[in-house]
Amino acid sequence: MSSIQSFPCFTVLFDAIANDLREHGYSIQDKALPQEWIDGLLRDMRTLGAGQLKPAGVGRAQQHVANASIRRDAISWIESTEGAQGQWLAFSAQLQRHLNRSLMLGLFSFESHFAHYAPGAFYKTHVDAFKGQANRVLSVVLYLNPAWVCADGGEMVLYSDTAPGTVLCKVSPNAGTLAVFLSEDFPHEVLPALRDRYSIAGWYRVNTSNTGRVDPPA
Ligand code: OGA
Ligand code: MN
């Protein structure tokens, strides 16, 4: 057997995501990534050292503060291009190319972090980008939790932007489920869970520069 692993073909998945985004602005896909990748990412997350997961913050740049009344997760940015994290970054780059071709989104860069919600942790309703700032354009969340059941709680609730308070869908953070949505358009929240909840949250950005200067990620 060859030790070189072939990269799976995601064309059908990417087309489904593109169609959903075009029609609804969001897409929820079960079993989006190979199980071994999910297992590898969960293993990586669980072996992060105590100092590597930091309380997540709220707000940008100078206003960035840890605000435990809004969110209680702990995060670690994904930088490694090795192993499961490398596979995740390669997957994200392929999705970026596909969506740029099919939807002309002009996605320019990608950033993502692991997130751990301890039992009881939550993230209150928020949007990932503010309208007009054209900063974060597309949000993705990948869930890593095997055998998640309803009674565990911890759903991500996606709300309508135009009909405040209207629930569009509730996403169970089950291993392999991928949520993709337009960052400006969907207020969402993470409900408290009864067990540890592991996920990856990521964002595609556009280059908003019009003066020849590339915006650094905030
Ligand atoms: C976020 C977020 C959702 C989730 O990190 O901005 O909304 O289900 N995460 O983890
Ligand atoms: Mn969010």
PDB file of C-alpha atoms and ligand atoms in Angstrom:
ATOM      1  CA  MET A   1       0.000   0.000   0.000  1.00  0.00           C
ATOM      2  CA  SER A   2       1.225   3.475  -0.799  1.00  0.00           C
ATOM      3  CA  SER A   3       1.883   5.759   2.138  1.00  0.00           C
ATOM      4  CA  ILE A   4       0.830   8.756   0.069  1.00  0.00           C
ATOM      5  CA  GLN A   5      -2.772   9.590   0.979  1.00  0.00           C
ATOM      6  CA  SER A   6      -4.883  11.013  -1.807  1.00  0.00           C
ATOM      7  CA  PHE A   7      -6.879  14.146  -1.059  1.00  0.00           C
ATOM      8  CA  PRO A   8     -10.615  13.385  -1.265  1.00  0.00           C
ATOM      9  CA  CYS A   9     -12.734  15.077  -3.904  1.00  0.00           C
ATOM     10  CA  PHE A  10     -15.093  17.626  -2.346  1.00  0.00           C
ATOM     11  CA  THR A  11     -16.730  18.916  -5.525  1.00  0.00           C
ATOM     12  CA  VAL A  12     -20.219  17.604  -4.685  1.00  0.00           C
ATOM     13  CA  LEU A  13     -20.030  19.063  -1.161  1.00  0.00           C
ATOM     14  CA  PHE A  14     -18.691  22.415  -2.385  1.00  0.00           C
ATOM     15  CA  ASP A  15     -21.430  22.659  -5.037  1.00  0.00           C
ATOM     16  CA  ALA A  16     -24.072  21.952  -2.386  1.00  0.00           C
ATOM     17  CA  ILE A  17     -22.615  24.677  -0.133  1.00  0.00           C
ATOM     18  CA  ALA A  18     -22.467  27.163  -3.041  1.00  0.00           C
ATOM     19  CA  ASN A  19     -26.110  26.453  -3.972  1.00  0.00           C
ATOM     20  CA  ASP A  20     -27.283  26.861  -0.365  1.00  0.00           C
ATOM     21  CA  LEU A  21     -25.342  30.126   0.011  1.00  0.00           C
ATOM     22  CA  ARG A  22     -26.814  31.468  -3.196  1.00  0.00           C
ATOM     23  CA  GLU A  23     -30.369  30.575  -2.164  1.00  0.00           C
ATOM     24  CA  HIS A  24     -30.380  31.016   1.612  1.00  0.00           C
ATOM     25  CA  GLY A  25     -27.098  32.606   2.665  1.00  0.00           C
ATOM     26  CA  TYR A  26     -26.214  29.624   4.852  1.00  0.00           C
ATOM     27  CA  SER A  27     -25.526  25.911   4.550  1.00  0.00           C
ATOM     28  CA  ILE A  28     -25.418  23.084   7.082  1.00  0.00           C
ATOM     29  CA  GLN A  29     -23.683  19.881   5.949  1.00  0.00           C
ATOM     30  CA  ASP A  30     -23.459  16.633   7.923  1.00  0.00           C
ATOM     31  CA  LYS A  31     -20.444  14.333   7.544  1.00  0.00           C
ATOM     32  CA  ALA A  32     -18.653  17.019   5.551  1.00  0.00           C
ATOM     33  CA  LEU A  33     -15.099  15.825   6.249  1.00  0.00           C
ATOM     34  CA  PRO A  34     -13.598  12.326   6.505  1.00  0.00           C
ATOM     35  CA  GLN A  35     -13.990  10.800   9.963  1.00  0.00           C
ATOM     36  CA  GLU A  36     -10.192  10.344  10.352  1.00  0.00           C
ATOM     37  CA  TRP A  37      -9.700  14.096   9.904  1.00  0.00           C
ATOM     38  CA  ILE A  38     -12.295  14.865  12.562  1.00  0.00           C
ATOM     39  CA  ASP A  39     -10.693  12.320  14.926  1.00  0.00           C
ATOM     40  CA  GLY A  40      -7.278  13.883  14.270  1.00  0.00           C
ATOM     41  CA  LEU A  41      -8.518  17.423  14.912  1.00  0.00           C
ATOM     42  CA  LEU A  42     -10.215  16.352  18.152  1.00  0.00           C
ATOM     43  CA  ARG A  43      -7.019  14.578  19.243  1.00  0.00           C
ATOM     44  CA  ASP A  44      -5.002  17.729  18.474  1.00  0.00           C
ATOM     45  CA  MET A  45      -7.455  19.849  20.458  1.00  0.00           C
ATOM     46  CA  ARG A  46      -7.439  17.584  23.474  1.00  0.00           C
ATOM     47  CA  THR A  47      -3.658  17.559  23.591  1.00  0.00           C
ATOM     48  CA  LEU A  48      -3.313  21.354  23.504  1.00  0.00           C
ATOM     49  CA  GLY A  49      -1.345  22.389  26.574  1.00  0.00           C
ATOM     50  CA  ALA A  50      -3.015  24.295  29.373  1.00  0.00           C
ATOM     51  CA  GLY A  51      -1.373  27.539  28.250  1.00  0.00           C
ATOM     52  CA  GLN A  52      -2.469  27.160  24.628  1.00  0.00           C
ATOM     53  CA  LEU A  53      -6.219  27.639  25.096  1.00  0.00           C
ATOM     54  CA  LYS A  54      -6.976  31.256  26.037  1.00  0.00           C
ATOM     55  CA  PRO A  55     -10.267  32.835  27.095  1.00  0.00           C
ATOM     56  CA  ALA A  56     -11.821  34.206  23.906  1.00  0.00           C
ATOM     57  CA  GLY A  57     -12.337  37.952  23.564  1.00  0.00           C
ATOM     58  CA  VAL A  58     -14.988  40.276  22.209  1.00  0.00           C
ATOM     59  CA  GLY A  59     -14.472  43.277  19.911  1.00  0.00           C
ATOM     60  CA  ARG A  60     -11.622  44.350  17.674  1.00  0.00           C
ATOM     61  CA  ALA A  61      -8.118  45.688  18.168  1.00  0.00           C
ATOM     62  CA  GLN A  62      -7.912  48.104  21.108  1.00  0.00           C
ATOM     63  CA  GLN A  63     -11.452  47.323  22.241  1.00  0.00           C
ATOM     64  CA  HIS A  64     -10.720  43.588  22.346  1.00  0.00           C
ATOM     65  CA  VAL A  65     -11.554  42.355  25.833  1.00  0.00           C
ATOM     66  CA  ALA A  66     -12.385  39.040  27.399  1.00  0.00           C
ATOM     67  CA  ASN A  67     -16.050  39.406  28.286  1.00  0.00           C
ATOM     68  CA  ALA A  68     -17.334  36.424  30.239  1.00  0.00           C
ATOM     69  CA  SER A  69     -20.922  37.698  30.172  1.00  0.00           C
ATOM     70  CA  ILE A  70     -20.967  37.409  26.363  1.00  0.00           C
ATOM     71  CA  ARG A  71     -18.812  34.368  25.678  1.00  0.00           C
ATOM     72  CA  ARG A  72     -17.174  31.672  27.789  1.00  0.00           C
ATOM     73  CA  ASP A  73     -15.222  29.625  25.282  1.00  0.00           C
ATOM     74  CA  ALA A  74     -11.448  29.162  25.213  1.00  0.00           C
ATOM     75  CA  ILE A  75      -9.639  29.342  21.877  1.00  0.00           C
ATOM     76  CA  SER A  76      -6.376  28.517  20.150  1.00  0.00           C
ATOM     77  CA  TRP A  77      -5.583  29.800  16.638  1.00  0.00           C
ATOM     78  CA  ILE A  78      -4.713  27.129  14.075  1.00  0.00           C
ATOM     79  CA  GLU A  79      -1.273  27.762  12.568  1.00  0.00           C
ATOM     80  CA  SER A  80       0.131  24.289  11.892  1.00  0.00           C
ATOM     81  CA  THR A  81       0.207  23.051   8.313  1.00  0.00           C
ATOM     82  CA  GLU A  82       0.970  19.492   9.509  1.00  0.00           C
ATOM     83  CA  GLY A  83      -1.336  16.544  10.084  1.00  0.00           C
ATOM     84  CA  ALA A  84      -5.040  17.048  10.695  1.00  0.00           C
ATOM     85  CA  GLN A  85      -4.693  20.845  11.018  1.00  0.00           C
ATOM     86  CA  GLY A  86      -2.916  20.917   7.646  1.00  0.00           C
ATOM     87  CA  GLN A  87      -5.761  18.884   6.134  1.00  0.00           C
ATOM     88  CA  TRP A  88      -8.275  21.346   7.558  1.00  0.00           C
ATOM     89  CA  LEU A  89      -6.367  24.315   6.125  1.00  0.00           C
ATOM     90  CA  ALA A  90      -6.069  22.588   2.722  1.00  0.00           C
ATOM     91  CA  PHE A  91      -9.814  21.870   2.787  1.00  0.00           C
ATOM     92  CA  SER A  92     -10.553  25.515   3.673  1.00  0.00           C
ATOM     93  CA  ALA A  93      -8.328  26.756   0.845  1.00  0.00           C
ATOM     94  CA  GLN A  94     -10.115  24.501  -1.657  1.00  0.00           C
ATOM     95  CA  LEU A  95     -13.510  25.709  -0.453  1.00  0.00           C
ATOM     96  CA  GLN A  96     -12.279  29.306  -0.814  1.00  0.00           C
ATOM     97  CA  ARG A  97     -11.213  28.723  -4.441  1.00  0.00           C
ATOM     98  CA  HIS A  98     -14.466  26.953  -5.257  1.00  0.00           C
ATOM     99  CA  LEU A  99     -16.673  29.700  -3.796  1.00  0.00           C
ATOM    100  CA  ASN A 100     -14.629  32.437  -5.431  1.00  0.00           C
ATOM    101  CA  ARG A 101     -15.166  30.749  -8.791  1.00  0.00           C
ATOM    102  CA  SER A 102     -18.835  29.884  -8.354  1.00  0.00           C
ATOM    103  CA  LEU A 103     -20.109  32.894  -6.370  1.00  0.00           C
ATOM    104  CA  MET A 104     -17.465  35.574  -7.085  1.00  0.00           C
ATOM    105  CA  LEU A 105     -17.081  36.200  -3.383  1.00  0.00           C
ATOM    106  CA  GLY A 106     -13.527  37.557  -3.629  1.00  0.00           C
ATOM    107  CA  LEU A 107     -12.449  35.674  -0.502  1.00  0.00           C
ATOM    108  CA  PHE A 108      -8.858  36.670   0.173  1.00  0.00           C
ATOM    109  CA  SER A 109      -7.651  35.106   3.388  1.00  0.00           C
ATOM    110  CA  PHE A 110      -8.701  32.580   6.011  1.00  0.00           C
ATOM    111  CA  GLU A 111      -8.210  32.384   9.761  1.00  0.00           C
ATOM    112  CA  SER A 112      -9.530  29.746  12.171  1.00  0.00           C
ATOM    113  CA  HIS A 113      -9.293  28.665  15.783  1.00  0.00           C
ATOM    114  CA  PHE A 114     -10.127  25.696  17.940  1.00  0.00           C
ATOM    115  CA  ALA A 115     -12.808  26.481  20.512  1.00  0.00           C
ATOM    116  CA  HIS A 116     -13.587  24.625  23.719  1.00  0.00           C
ATOM    117  CA  TYR A 117     -16.824  25.290  25.560  1.00  0.00           C
ATOM    118  CA  ALA A 118     -16.656  23.740  29.038  1.00  0.00           C
ATOM    119  CA  PRO A 119     -19.993  22.500  30.436  1.00  0.00           C
ATOM    120  CA  GLY A 120     -22.226  25.559  30.951  1.00  0.00           C
ATOM    121  CA  ALA A 121     -20.208  27.790  28.584  1.00  0.00           C
ATOM    122  CA  PHE A 122     -22.090  29.785  25.931  1.00  0.00           C
ATOM    123  CA  TYR A 123     -21.729  32.549  23.356  1.00  0.00           C
ATOM    124  CA  LYS A 124     -24.604  35.028  23.389  1.00  0.00           C
ATOM    125  CA  THR A 125     -26.268  36.231  20.190  1.00  0.00           C
ATOM    126  CA  HIS A 126     -23.832  38.129  17.969  1.00  0.00           C
ATOM    127  CA  VAL A 127     -22.843  38.679  14.354  1.00  0.00           C
ATOM    128  CA  ASP A 128     -19.338  37.844  13.150  1.00  0.00           C
ATOM    129  CA  ALA A 129     -19.024  41.038  11.092  1.00  0.00           C
ATOM    130  CA  PHE A 130     -20.678  44.424  11.087  1.00  0.00           C
ATOM    131  CA  LYS A 131     -22.441  45.592   7.955  1.00  0.00           C
ATOM    132  CA  GLY A 132     -20.443  47.835   5.678  1.00  0.00           C
ATOM    133  CA  GLN A 133     -17.077  46.936   7.206  1.00  0.00           C
ATOM    134  CA  ALA A 134     -16.589  44.175   4.593  1.00  0.00           C
ATOM    135  CA  ASN A 135     -14.166  42.428   6.845  1.00  0.00           C
ATOM    136  CA  ARG A 136     -15.221  38.918   7.702  1.00  0.00           C
ATOM    137  CA  VAL A 137     -17.372  37.786   4.792  1.00  0.00           C
ATOM    138  CA  LEU A 138     -18.016  34.109   5.338  1.00  0.00           C
ATOM    139  CA  SER A 139     -18.068  32.150   8.613  1.00  0.00           C
ATOM    140  CA  VAL A 140     -17.477  28.417   8.907  1.00  0.00           C
ATOM    141  CA  VAL A 141     -17.859  26.202  11.954  1.00  0.00           C
ATOM    142  CA  LEU A 142     -16.768  22.567  12.065  1.00  0.00           C
ATOM    143  CA  TYR A 143     -17.922  20.390  14.959  1.00  0.00           C
ATOM    144  CA  LEU A 144     -15.777  17.651  16.483  1.00  0.00           C
ATOM    145  CA  ASN A 145     -18.002  15.963  19.089  1.00  0.00           C
ATOM    146  CA  PRO A 146     -18.713  12.230  18.688  1.00  0.00           C
ATOM    147  CA  ALA A 147     -22.195  10.947  19.552  1.00  0.00           C
ATOM    148  CA  TRP A 148     -23.705  14.305  20.499  1.00  0.00           C
ATOM    149  CA  VAL A 149     -27.349  13.912  21.552  1.00  0.00           C
ATOM    150  CA  CYS A 150     -30.173  16.432  21.925  1.00  0.00           C
ATOM    151  CA  ALA A 151     -30.040  16.270  25.719  1.00  0.00           C
ATOM    152  CA  ASP A 152     -26.411  17.511  25.600  1.00  0.00           C
ATOM    153  CA  GLY A 153     -27.663  20.973  24.473  1.00  0.00           C
ATOM    154  CA  GLY A 154     -24.982  23.228  23.001  1.00  0.00           C
ATOM    155  CA  GLU A 155     -26.714  23.922  19.693  1.00  0.00           C
ATOM    156  CA  MET A 156     -25.744  26.865  17.551  1.00  0.00           C
ATOM    157  CA  VAL A 157     -28.937  28.817  16.835  1.00  0.00           C
ATOM    158  CA  LEU A 158     -29.023  30.792  13.595  1.00  0.00           C
ATOM    159  CA  TYR A 159     -31.469  33.731  13.544  1.00  0.00           C
ATOM    160  CA  SER A 160     -33.019  35.693  10.724  1.00  0.00           C
ATOM    161  CA  ASP A 161     -31.556  39.130  10.169  1.00  0.00           C
ATOM    162  CA  THR A 162     -34.757  40.546   8.714  1.00  0.00           C
ATOM    163  CA  ALA A 163     -37.269  39.019  11.170  1.00  0.00           C
ATOM    164  CA  PRO A 164     -35.638  39.544  14.593  1.00  0.00           C
ATOM    165  CA  GLY A 165     -35.928  36.577  16.936  1.00  0.00           C
ATOM    166  CA  THR A 166     -36.987  34.156  14.189  1.00  0.00           C
ATOM    167  CA  VAL A 167     -34.983  30.927  14.421  1.00  0.00           C
ATOM    168  CA  LEU A 168     -33.758  29.722  11.023  1.00  0.00           C
ATOM    169  CA  CYS A 169     -32.143  26.555  12.307  1.00  0.00           C
ATOM    170  CA  LYS A 170     -30.529  24.886  15.297  1.00  0.00           C
ATOM    171  CA  VAL A 171     -27.291  23.074  14.578  1.00  0.00           C
ATOM    172  CA  SER A 172     -26.235  20.197  16.813  1.00  0.00           C
ATOM    173  CA  PRO A 173     -22.424  20.224  17.260  1.00  0.00           C
ATOM    174  CA  ASN A 174     -22.070  16.640  16.085  1.00  0.00           C
ATOM    175  CA  ALA A 175     -18.716  15.404  14.763  1.00  0.00           C
ATOM    176  CA  GLY A 176     -18.320  16.165  11.059  1.00  0.00           C
ATOM    177  CA  THR A 177     -21.094  18.764  10.753  1.00  0.00           C
ATOM    178  CA  LEU A 178     -20.001  21.916   8.932  1.00  0.00           C
ATOM    179  CA  ALA A 179     -21.943  25.189   9.106  1.00  0.00           C
ATOM    180  CA  VAL A 180     -21.209  27.957   6.574  1.00  0.00           C
ATOM    181  CA  PHE A 181     -22.952  31.341   6.612  1.00  0.00           C
ATOM    182  CA  LEU A 182     -22.552  34.942   5.464  1.00  0.00           C
ATOM    183  CA  SER A 183     -20.881  36.663   8.410  1.00  0.00           C
ATOM    184  CA  GLU A 184     -22.858  39.927   8.275  1.00  0.00           C
ATOM    185  CA  ASP A 185     -26.277  38.447   7.729  1.00  0.00           C
ATOM    186  CA  PHE A 186     -26.952  35.960  10.495  1.00  0.00           C
ATOM    187  CA  PRO A 187     -27.090  36.712  14.212  1.00  0.00           C
ATOM    188  CA  HIS A 188     -26.308  33.450  16.006  1.00  0.00           C
ATOM    189  CA  GLU A 189     -25.608  32.096  19.461  1.00  0.00           C
ATOM    190  CA  VAL A 190     -24.195  29.023  21.181  1.00  0.00           C
ATOM    191  CA  LEU A 191     -26.478  27.561  23.846  1.00  0.00           C
ATOM    192  CA  PRO A 192     -24.908  26.129  27.019  1.00  0.00           C
ATOM    193  CA  ALA A 193     -24.047  22.434  26.829  1.00  0.00           C
ATOM    194  CA  LEU A 194     -23.957  19.753  29.503  1.00  0.00           C
ATOM    195  CA  ARG A 195     -20.682  18.270  28.245  1.00  0.00           C
ATOM    196  CA  ASP A 196     -17.427  19.570  26.809  1.00  0.00           C
ATOM    197  CA  ARG A 197     -18.018  20.969  23.331  1.00  0.00           C
ATOM    198  CA  TYR A 198     -15.223  21.135  20.752  1.00  0.00           C
ATOM    199  CA  SER A 199     -15.338  23.015  17.462  1.00  0.00           C
ATOM    200  CA  ILE A 200     -13.342  24.996  14.949  1.00  0.00           C
ATOM    201  CA  ALA A 201     -14.577  28.448  13.956  1.00  0.00           C
ATOM    202  CA  GLY A 202     -13.126  30.117  10.875  1.00  0.00           C
ATOM    203  CA  TRP A 203     -13.612  33.209   8.741  1.00  0.00           C
ATOM    204  CA  TYR A 204     -12.834  34.178   5.190  1.00  0.00           C
ATOM    205  CA  ARG A 205     -11.969  37.829   4.689  1.00  0.00           C
ATOM    206  CA  VAL A 206     -11.854  40.089   1.694  1.00  0.00           C
ATOM    207  CA  ASN A 207      -9.096  42.575   1.093  1.00  0.00           C
ATOM    208  CA  THR A 208     -10.808  45.859   1.843  1.00  0.00           C
ATOM    209  CA  SER A 209      -7.843  48.004   0.918  1.00  0.00           C
ATOM    210  CA  ASN A 210      -8.439  50.794  -1.612  1.00  0.00           C
ATOM    211  CA  THR A 211      -5.183  52.649  -1.007  1.00  0.00           C
ATOM    212  CA  GLY A 212      -2.739  49.909  -1.897  1.00  0.00           C
ATOM    213  CA  ARG A 213      -2.465  48.972   1.767  1.00  0.00           C
ATOM    214  CA  VAL A 214      -3.568  45.478   2.723  1.00  0.00           C
ATOM    215  CA  ASP A 215      -5.689  45.386   5.853  1.00  0.00           C
ATOM    216  CA  PRO A 216      -4.008  43.261   8.489  1.00  0.00           C
ATOM    217  CA  PRO A 217      -6.372  40.844  10.249  1.00  0.00           C
ATOM    218  CA  ALA A 218      -7.835  42.621  13.304  1.00  0.00           C
TER     219      ALA A 218
HETATM  220  C1  OGA B   1     -18.009  32.015  16.932  1.00  0.00           C
HETATM  221  C2  OGA B   1     -19.238  31.193  16.903  1.00  0.00           C
HETATM  222  C3  OGA B   1     -20.322  29.027  16.863  1.00  0.00           C
HETATM  223  C4  OGA B   1     -20.146  27.620  17.355  1.00  0.00           C
HETATM  224  O1  OGA B   1     -16.948  31.518  17.371  1.00  0.00           O
HETATM  225  O2  OGA B   1     -18.072  33.193  16.498  1.00  0.00           O
HETATM  226  O3  OGA B   1     -20.276  31.759  16.684  1.00  0.00           O
HETATM  227  O4  OGA B   1     -21.128  26.865  17.187  1.00  0.00           O
HETATM  228  N1  OGA B   1     -19.169  29.846  17.077  1.00  0.00           N
HETATM  229  O5  OGA B   1     -19.114  27.262  17.912  1.00  0.00           O
HETATM  230 MN    MN B   2     -19.959  33.684  15.710  1.00  0.00          MN
END
